[in-house]
Coordinates of C-alpha atoms and ligand atoms in Angstrom, one line a residue:
X1 CA 77.4 40.5 124.4
X2 CA 78.2 42.2 121.1
X3 CA 76.0 44.8 119.5
X4 CA 75.1 42.3 116.8
X5 CA 73.8 39.9 119.4
X6 CA 71.9 42.7 121.2
X7 CA 70.3 43.6 117.9
X8 CA 69.2 40.0 117.5
X9 CA 67.5 40.0 120.9
X10 CA 65.7 43.2 120.0
X11 CA 64.5 42.1 116.6
X12 CA 60.8 41.8 116.1
X13 CA 59.9 42.1 119.8
X14 CA 59.1 45.7 120.4
X15 CA 58.1 47.1 117.0
X16 CA 56.0 44.7 115.0
X17 CA 54.0 47.4 113.3
X18 CA 54.9 47.6 109.7
X19 CA 56.1 50.9 108.1
X20 CA 53.3 52.5 106.0
X21 CA 53.7 55.8 104.4
X22 CA 51.1 58.6 104.1
X23 CA 50.0 57.2 100.7
X24 CA 49.3 53.7 102.2
X25 CA 52.4 52.1 100.7
X26 CA 54.0 49.5 103.0
X27 CA 57.8 49.9 103.1
X28 CA 59.2 46.4 102.8
X29 CA 62.4 47.0 100.8
X30 CA 65.5 48.7 102.0
X31 CA 68.6 49.4 99.9
X32 CA 71.7 50.2 101.9
X33 CA 74.8 51.8 100.5
X34 CA 77.6 50.3 102.6
X35 CA 80.3 52.5 101.1
X36 CA 80.6 55.5 98.8
X37 CA 83.9 54.1 97.4
X38 CA 84.2 52.2 94.2
X39 CA 87.0 50.5 92.2
X40 CA 85.3 51.8 89.0
X41 CA 84.6 55.4 87.8
X42 CA 81.7 54.9 85.5
X43 CA 81.2 58.0 83.4
X44 CA 77.5 58.5 84.1
X45 CA 77.9 57.8 87.8
X46 CA 81.1 59.5 89.1
X47 CA 83.5 62.2 88.1
X48 CA 87.1 61.0 87.7
X49 CA 88.3 62.8 90.8
X50 CA 85.7 62.0 93.4
X51 CA 86.3 63.0 97.0
X52 CA 85.2 60.4 99.4
X53 CA 83.8 60.6 102.9
X54 CA 86.0 60.6 106.0
X55 CA 86.0 57.2 107.7
X56 CA 84.5 58.6 110.9
X57 CA 81.4 59.7 109.0
X58 CA 80.8 56.2 107.6
X59 CA 78.8 53.7 109.7
X60 CA 80.8 50.8 111.1
X61 CA 79.7 47.3 110.1
X62 CA 78.1 46.8 113.5
X63 CA 76.2 50.1 113.1
X64 CA 75.0 49.0 109.6
X65 CA 73.8 45.8 111.1
X66 CA 71.9 47.6 113.8
X67 CA 70.3 49.9 111.3
X68 CA 69.3 47.1 108.9
X69 CA 68.0 45.1 111.8
X70 CA 65.8 48.0 113.0
X71 CA 64.2 48.1 109.5
X72 CA 63.7 44.3 109.5
X73 CA 62.0 44.6 112.9
X74 CA 59.8 47.2 111.3
X75 CA 58.6 44.9 108.5
X76 CA 61.3 45.2 105.8
X77 CA 61.4 41.9 104.0
X78 CA 64.0 42.6 101.3
X79 CA 67.5 44.0 101.9
X80 CA 69.9 45.0 99.2
X81 CA 73.5 46.0 99.9
X82 CA 74.8 48.4 97.3
X83 CA 77.2 51.4 97.1
X84 CA 79.7 52.6 95.8
X85 CA 80.9 49.1 95.3
X86 CA 79.7 47.1 98.3
X87 CA 82.2 44.2 97.8
X88 CA 85.2 46.5 98.2
X89 CA 84.1 47.5 101.7
X90 CA 86.6 45.8 104.1
X91 CA 85.0 43.0 106.1
X92 CA 81.8 43.2 104.2
X93 CA 81.3 39.4 104.5
X94 CA 80.9 39.9 108.2
X95 CA 77.9 42.0 107.6
X96 CA 76.3 39.5 105.2
X97 CA 77.0 36.9 107.8
X98 CA 75.4 38.7 110.6
X99 CA 72.4 39.8 108.5
X100 CA 71.8 36.3 107.4
X101 CA 70.3 35.5 110.8
X102 CA 67.2 37.3 109.7
X103 CA 66.8 35.0 106.8
X104 CA 67.2 32.0 109.1
X105 CA 64.7 33.5 111.5
X106 CA 62.2 34.0 108.7
X107 CA 62.1 37.8 109.3
X108 CA 63.7 38.5 106.0
X109 CA 62.7 37.0 102.6
X110 CA 65.8 38.2 100.7
X111 CA 69.3 39.4 101.3
X112 CA 70.9 40.5 98.1
X113 CA 73.6 42.8 96.5
X114 CA 74.1 45.0 93.5
X115 CA 77.7 44.8 92.4
X116 CA 80.0 45.7 89.5
X117 CA 81.2 42.1 89.6
X118 CA 84.9 42.9 90.1
X119 CA 85.1 41.0 93.4
X120 CA 82.9 38.1 92.6
X121 CA 85.6 35.5 92.0
X122 CA 86.7 36.1 95.6
X123 CA 83.2 36.3 97.2
X124 CA 80.6 34.4 95.2
X125 CA 80.8 31.2 97.3
X126 CA 80.8 33.1 100.6
X127 CA 77.7 35.1 99.5
X128 CA 75.9 31.8 98.9
X129 CA 76.9 30.5 102.3
X130 CA 75.3 33.6 103.8
X131 CA 72.0 32.9 102.2
X132 CA 72.3 35.2 99.2
X133 CA 70.4 33.6 96.2
X134 CA 70.2 36.2 93.6
X135 CA 72.5 39.1 92.7
X136 CA 72.5 42.0 90.3
X137 CA 75.6 42.7 88.3
X138 CA 76.0 45.9 86.4
X139 CA 77.4 45.4 82.9
X140 CA 76.9 47.9 80.1
X141 CA 78.9 46.4 77.3
X142 CA 80.7 43.3 76.2
X143 CA 83.3 45.2 74.3
X144 CA 86.6 45.4 76.3
X145 CA 87.5 48.9 75.0
X146 CA 84.1 50.3 75.5
X147 CA 84.0 48.7 79.0
X148 CA 87.2 50.5 79.9
X149 CA 85.9 53.8 78.4
X150 CA 82.7 53.6 80.4
X151 CA 84.1 52.4 83.7
X152 CA 87.4 54.3 83.3
X153 CA 89.2 51.8 85.7
X154 CA 87.5 48.4 85.1
X155 CA 88.6 45.2 83.3
X156 CA 85.9 43.4 81.4
X157 CA 87.6 39.9 81.7
X158 CA 87.6 40.3 85.5
X159 CA 83.9 41.0 85.6
X160 CA 83.1 38.2 83.2
X161 CA 85.1 35.8 85.4
X162 CA 83.1 37.1 88.4
X163 CA 79.8 36.4 86.7
X164 CA 80.9 32.9 85.8
X165 CA 82.0 32.3 89.4
X166 CA 78.7 33.6 90.7
X167 CA 76.8 31.2 88.4
X168 CA 79.1 28.3 89.3
X169 CA 78.4 29.0 93.0
X170 CA 74.7 28.7 92.3
X171 CA 73.7 32.4 92.4
X172 CA 71.0 33.6 90.0
X173 CA 72.5 36.6 88.2
X174 CA 70.5 39.5 86.7
X175 CA 72.5 41.8 84.5
X176 CA 71.7 45.6 84.7
X177 CA 72.8 47.8 81.8
X178 CA 72.5 51.5 81.6
X179 CA 71.4 52.5 78.0
X180 CA 73.8 55.2 76.8
X181 CA 73.3 57.2 73.7
X182 CA 76.0 56.6 71.1
X183 CA 77.9 54.3 73.4
X184 CA 76.1 50.9 73.9
X185 CA 72.9 51.5 72.0
X186 CA 74.0 49.5 69.0
X187 CA 74.9 46.6 71.3
X188 CA 71.8 46.1 73.4
X189 CA 70.3 43.5 71.2
X190 CA 73.5 41.4 71.5
X191 CA 73.5 41.9 75.2
X192 CA 70.0 40.4 75.4
X193 CA 71.3 37.4 73.4
X194 CA 74.4 37.0 75.6
X195 CA 72.6 37.3 78.9
X196 CA 69.6 35.1 78.0
X197 CA 72.0 32.6 76.4
X198 CA 73.5 32.2 79.8
X199 CA 70.3 31.9 81.7
X200 CA 70.4 35.5 83.1
X201 CA 67.7 38.1 83.0
X202 CA 68.7 41.5 81.7
X203 CA 67.3 44.9 82.8
X204 CA 67.9 48.1 80.9
X205 CA 68.1 51.4 82.9
X206 CA 67.6 54.9 81.7
X207 CA 70.3 57.4 82.8
X208 CA 69.1 59.4 85.8
X209 CA 70.1 63.0 86.4
X210 CA 72.0 62.3 89.7
X211 CA 75.2 64.2 90.6
X212 CA 77.5 66.4 88.8
X213 CA 79.6 64.1 86.6
X214 CA 81.4 66.7 84.5
X215 CA 79.6 65.7 81.3
X216 CA 76.3 66.6 79.7
X217 CA 73.4 64.3 80.6
X218 CA 71.7 65.1 77.4
X219 CA 74.5 63.5 75.5
X220 CA 74.1 60.3 77.5
X221 CA 70.3 60.1 77.7
X222 CA 68.6 57.5 75.6
X223 CA 64.9 57.0 76.2
X224 CA 64.1 53.3 76.7
X225 CA 61.0 53.8 74.6
X226 CA 63.4 54.1 71.6
X227 CA 65.5 51.2 72.7
X228 CA 62.4 49.0 73.1
X229 CA 61.1 50.0 69.7
X230 CA 64.5 49.0 68.1
X231 CA 64.7 45.7 70.0
X232 CA 61.2 44.9 68.8
X233 CA 62.5 44.9 65.3
X234 CA 64.8 42.0 66.2
X235 CA 62.9 40.2 68.9
X236 CA 59.3 39.4 69.7
X237 CA 58.6 41.1 73.1
X238 CA 55.7 39.6 75.0
X239 CA 54.1 41.4 77.9
X240 CA 54.3 39.4 81.2
X241 CA 53.2 40.0 84.7
X242 CA 56.5 39.1 86.4
X243 CA 57.6 41.5 89.1
X244 CA 60.6 41.4 91.5
X245 CA 59.3 44.0 93.9
X246 CA 61.5 46.5 92.0
X247 CA 60.6 49.2 89.5
X248 CA 61.4 47.2 86.4
X249 CA 58.6 46.2 84.0
X250 CA 59.4 42.9 82.2
X251 CA 58.7 41.4 78.9
X252 CA 59.6 37.9 77.7
X253 CA 61.8 37.7 74.6
X254 CA 60.1 35.0 72.6
X255 CA 63.2 34.0 70.6
X256 CA 65.5 33.5 73.7
X257 CA 62.9 32.6 76.3
X258 CA 64.5 35.1 78.7
X259 CA 63.2 38.1 80.6
X260 CA 64.0 41.6 79.7
X261 CA 63.3 44.5 82.2
X262 CA 63.0 48.2 81.6
X263 CA 63.6 50.8 84.3
X264 CA 62.2 54.0 83.0
X265 CA 62.2 56.7 85.7
X266 CA 62.1 59.5 83.1
X267 CA 59.7 58.3 80.4
X268 CA 57.5 56.4 82.8
X269 CA 56.7 57.1 86.4
X270 CA 56.8 54.1 88.7
X271 CA 56.2 55.9 92.0
X272 CA 52.6 54.6 92.8
X273 CA 53.9 51.2 93.8
X274 CA 57.1 52.3 95.5
X275 CA 57.8 50.1 98.5
X276 CA 61.4 51.1 99.2
X277 CA 63.7 53.5 100.9
X278 CA 67.4 54.0 100.8
X279 CA 70.1 54.5 103.4
X280 CA 73.5 55.9 102.7
X281 CA 76.7 54.7 104.3
X282 CA 76.5 57.7 106.7
X283 CA 73.1 56.6 107.9
X284 CA 71.1 59.2 105.9
X285 CA 67.7 57.9 105.0
X286 CA 66.3 59.0 101.6
X287 CA 62.7 58.3 101.4
X288 CA 62.8 58.8 97.6
X289 CA 65.7 58.4 95.2
X290 CA 64.6 61.5 93.3
X291 CA 64.0 64.0 96.2
X292 CA 66.3 65.8 98.5
X293 CA 64.3 65.3 101.7
X294 CA 66.2 63.0 104.1
X295 CA 66.5 61.9 107.7
X296 CA 69.6 61.5 109.8
X297 CA 69.6 58.1 111.4
X298 CA 73.3 58.2 112.4
X299 CA 72.6 60.5 115.3
X300 CA 70.0 58.4 117.0
X301 CA 72.1 55.3 116.2
X302 CA 75.1 56.7 117.9
X303 CA 73.2 58.5 120.7
X304 CA 72.1 55.4 122.5
X305 CA 72.8 51.6 122.7
X306 CA 69.0 51.2 122.8
X307 CA 67.2 51.3 119.5
X308 CA 64.2 53.2 120.8
X309 CA 65.2 56.6 119.3
X310 CA 66.3 55.0 116.1
X311 CA 62.9 53.3 115.7
X312 CA 61.2 56.6 116.4
X313 CA 63.3 58.4 113.8
X314 CA 62.6 55.8 111.2
X315 CA 58.9 56.0 111.8
X316 CA 58.9 59.8 111.7
X317 CA 60.9 59.8 108.4
X318 CA 58.5 57.3 106.7
X319 CA 55.6 59.6 107.6
X320 CA 57.3 62.2 105.3
X321 CA 57.9 59.9 102.3
X322 CA 56.9 61.9 99.2
X323 CA 54.4 60.7 96.7
X324 CA 57.0 60.6 93.9
X325 CA 60.0 62.0 92.2
X326 CA 60.3 64.5 89.4
X327 CA 63.4 63.8 87.4
X328 CA 63.7 65.9 84.3
X329 CA 66.4 65.9 81.5
X330 CA 65.8 68.5 78.9
X331 CA 67.5 71.5 77.4
X332 CA 66.2 73.8 80.1
X333 CA 67.6 71.5 82.9
X334 CA 71.2 70.9 82.0
X335 CA 72.2 70.7 85.6
X336 CA 71.6 67.5 87.5
X337 CA 68.1 67.3 89.1
X338 CA 69.9 66.3 92.3
X339 CA 73.4 67.2 93.4
X340 CA 74.2 63.8 95.0
X341 CA 75.7 61.0 93.0
X342 CA 74.1 57.5 92.6
X343 CA 77.2 56.2 94.4
X344 CA 76.1 58.1 97.5
X345 CA 72.5 57.0 97.6
X346 CA 73.1 53.5 96.2
X347 CA 71.7 52.4 92.9
Ligands
SAM1 N1 78.9 49.3 92.3 C1 77.7 48.6 92.2 C2 77.3 48.4 90.7 O1 78.1 48.8 89.9 O2 76.2 47.8 90.5 C3 76.5 49.2 92.9 C4 76.3 50.7 92.9 S1 75.9 51.4 91.3 C5 75.7 53.1 91.7 C6 74.3 50.7 91.0 C7 73.7 50.9 89.6 O3 73.4 52.3 89.4 C8 74.6 50.5 88.5 O4 73.9 49.6 87.7 C9 74.9 51.7 87.8 O5 75.1 51.5 86.4 C10 73.7 52.5 88.0 N2 73.8 54.0 87.9 C11 74.8 54.8 88.4 N3 74.6 56.1 88.1 C12 73.5 56.1 87.3 C13 72.7 57.1 86.7 N4 73.1 58.4 86.8 N5 71.6 56.7 86.0 C14 71.2 55.4 86.0 N6 71.9 54.4 86.6 C15 73.0 54.7 87.2

């Protein structure tokens, strides 16, 4: 019997109690970074010369499956694979394939991915065959030169072809764009029209102070309150109740009929309703994106073929989930609030 099959037998049987943190929030959403590597070097995310983790430190696909399955057994209903770039991890479709059994069993509501889109022409159809229905694609600009400048290594045409392939395969695509001062701020209205014109929701994200990227955050930081005010000059933004279980707050754009989300960790705190935790590709569990406290799940995972100690470690970690984060970008805090990059924790 493979580890994957053993994990299936174990699922749901011994640990039906859901994870609830000290503030009464049920943890139902797990984001897993499956690799710290990426084929892009986005300026706000990575420095140009990143050093990556040694292979031995990174969880194998079977270990990632066991880890995710332990969380599913503990009540996680939504699983997002991210990175780094999740779709550049070798054999990643095997993981989607094995995790899809939880969808089939009704233990998981959603299996999804956040991607830069570069591999979607290759994988879109396979993602669908593994039960993936919606994906997030990160795209900050529609200008090929700006795209190259932001991602350093990316090709816009390749990503646009990936998005088209995803839609053709039947995936619902949501576009995520980071609002960057002086870079794409003049384009965001057009991005709304482009995404909504193709039946895709768009979510705008504020730059978060994660990781030393070799450039000033202040220079990149653009409060979404300003973006929203500017968009409101062009569009009618109508408040709606729509929620995806994530931190975005949505409006409907009357003129396009599409949804526009805002993720505002800095100008607006969204911690009260936090239902998620994140695991890195080395099995480190971060109970909060904006805090350093973490739990090592790789040691219990590798210590035993049984999942008992892993379950105990997860339960203990959730009992330490903090109330919220405290990101700050201002002139007194020029250094990143946290040393780790978004590509480590998984965006
Ligand atoms: N490679 C995948 C992608 O591009 O979507 C998944 C990982 S990436 C780290 C996830 C998201 O985090 C992307 O939308 C990216 O733009 C965003 N991101 C990275 N660094 C960020 C930062 N410092 N502040 C805000 N968003 C960031």
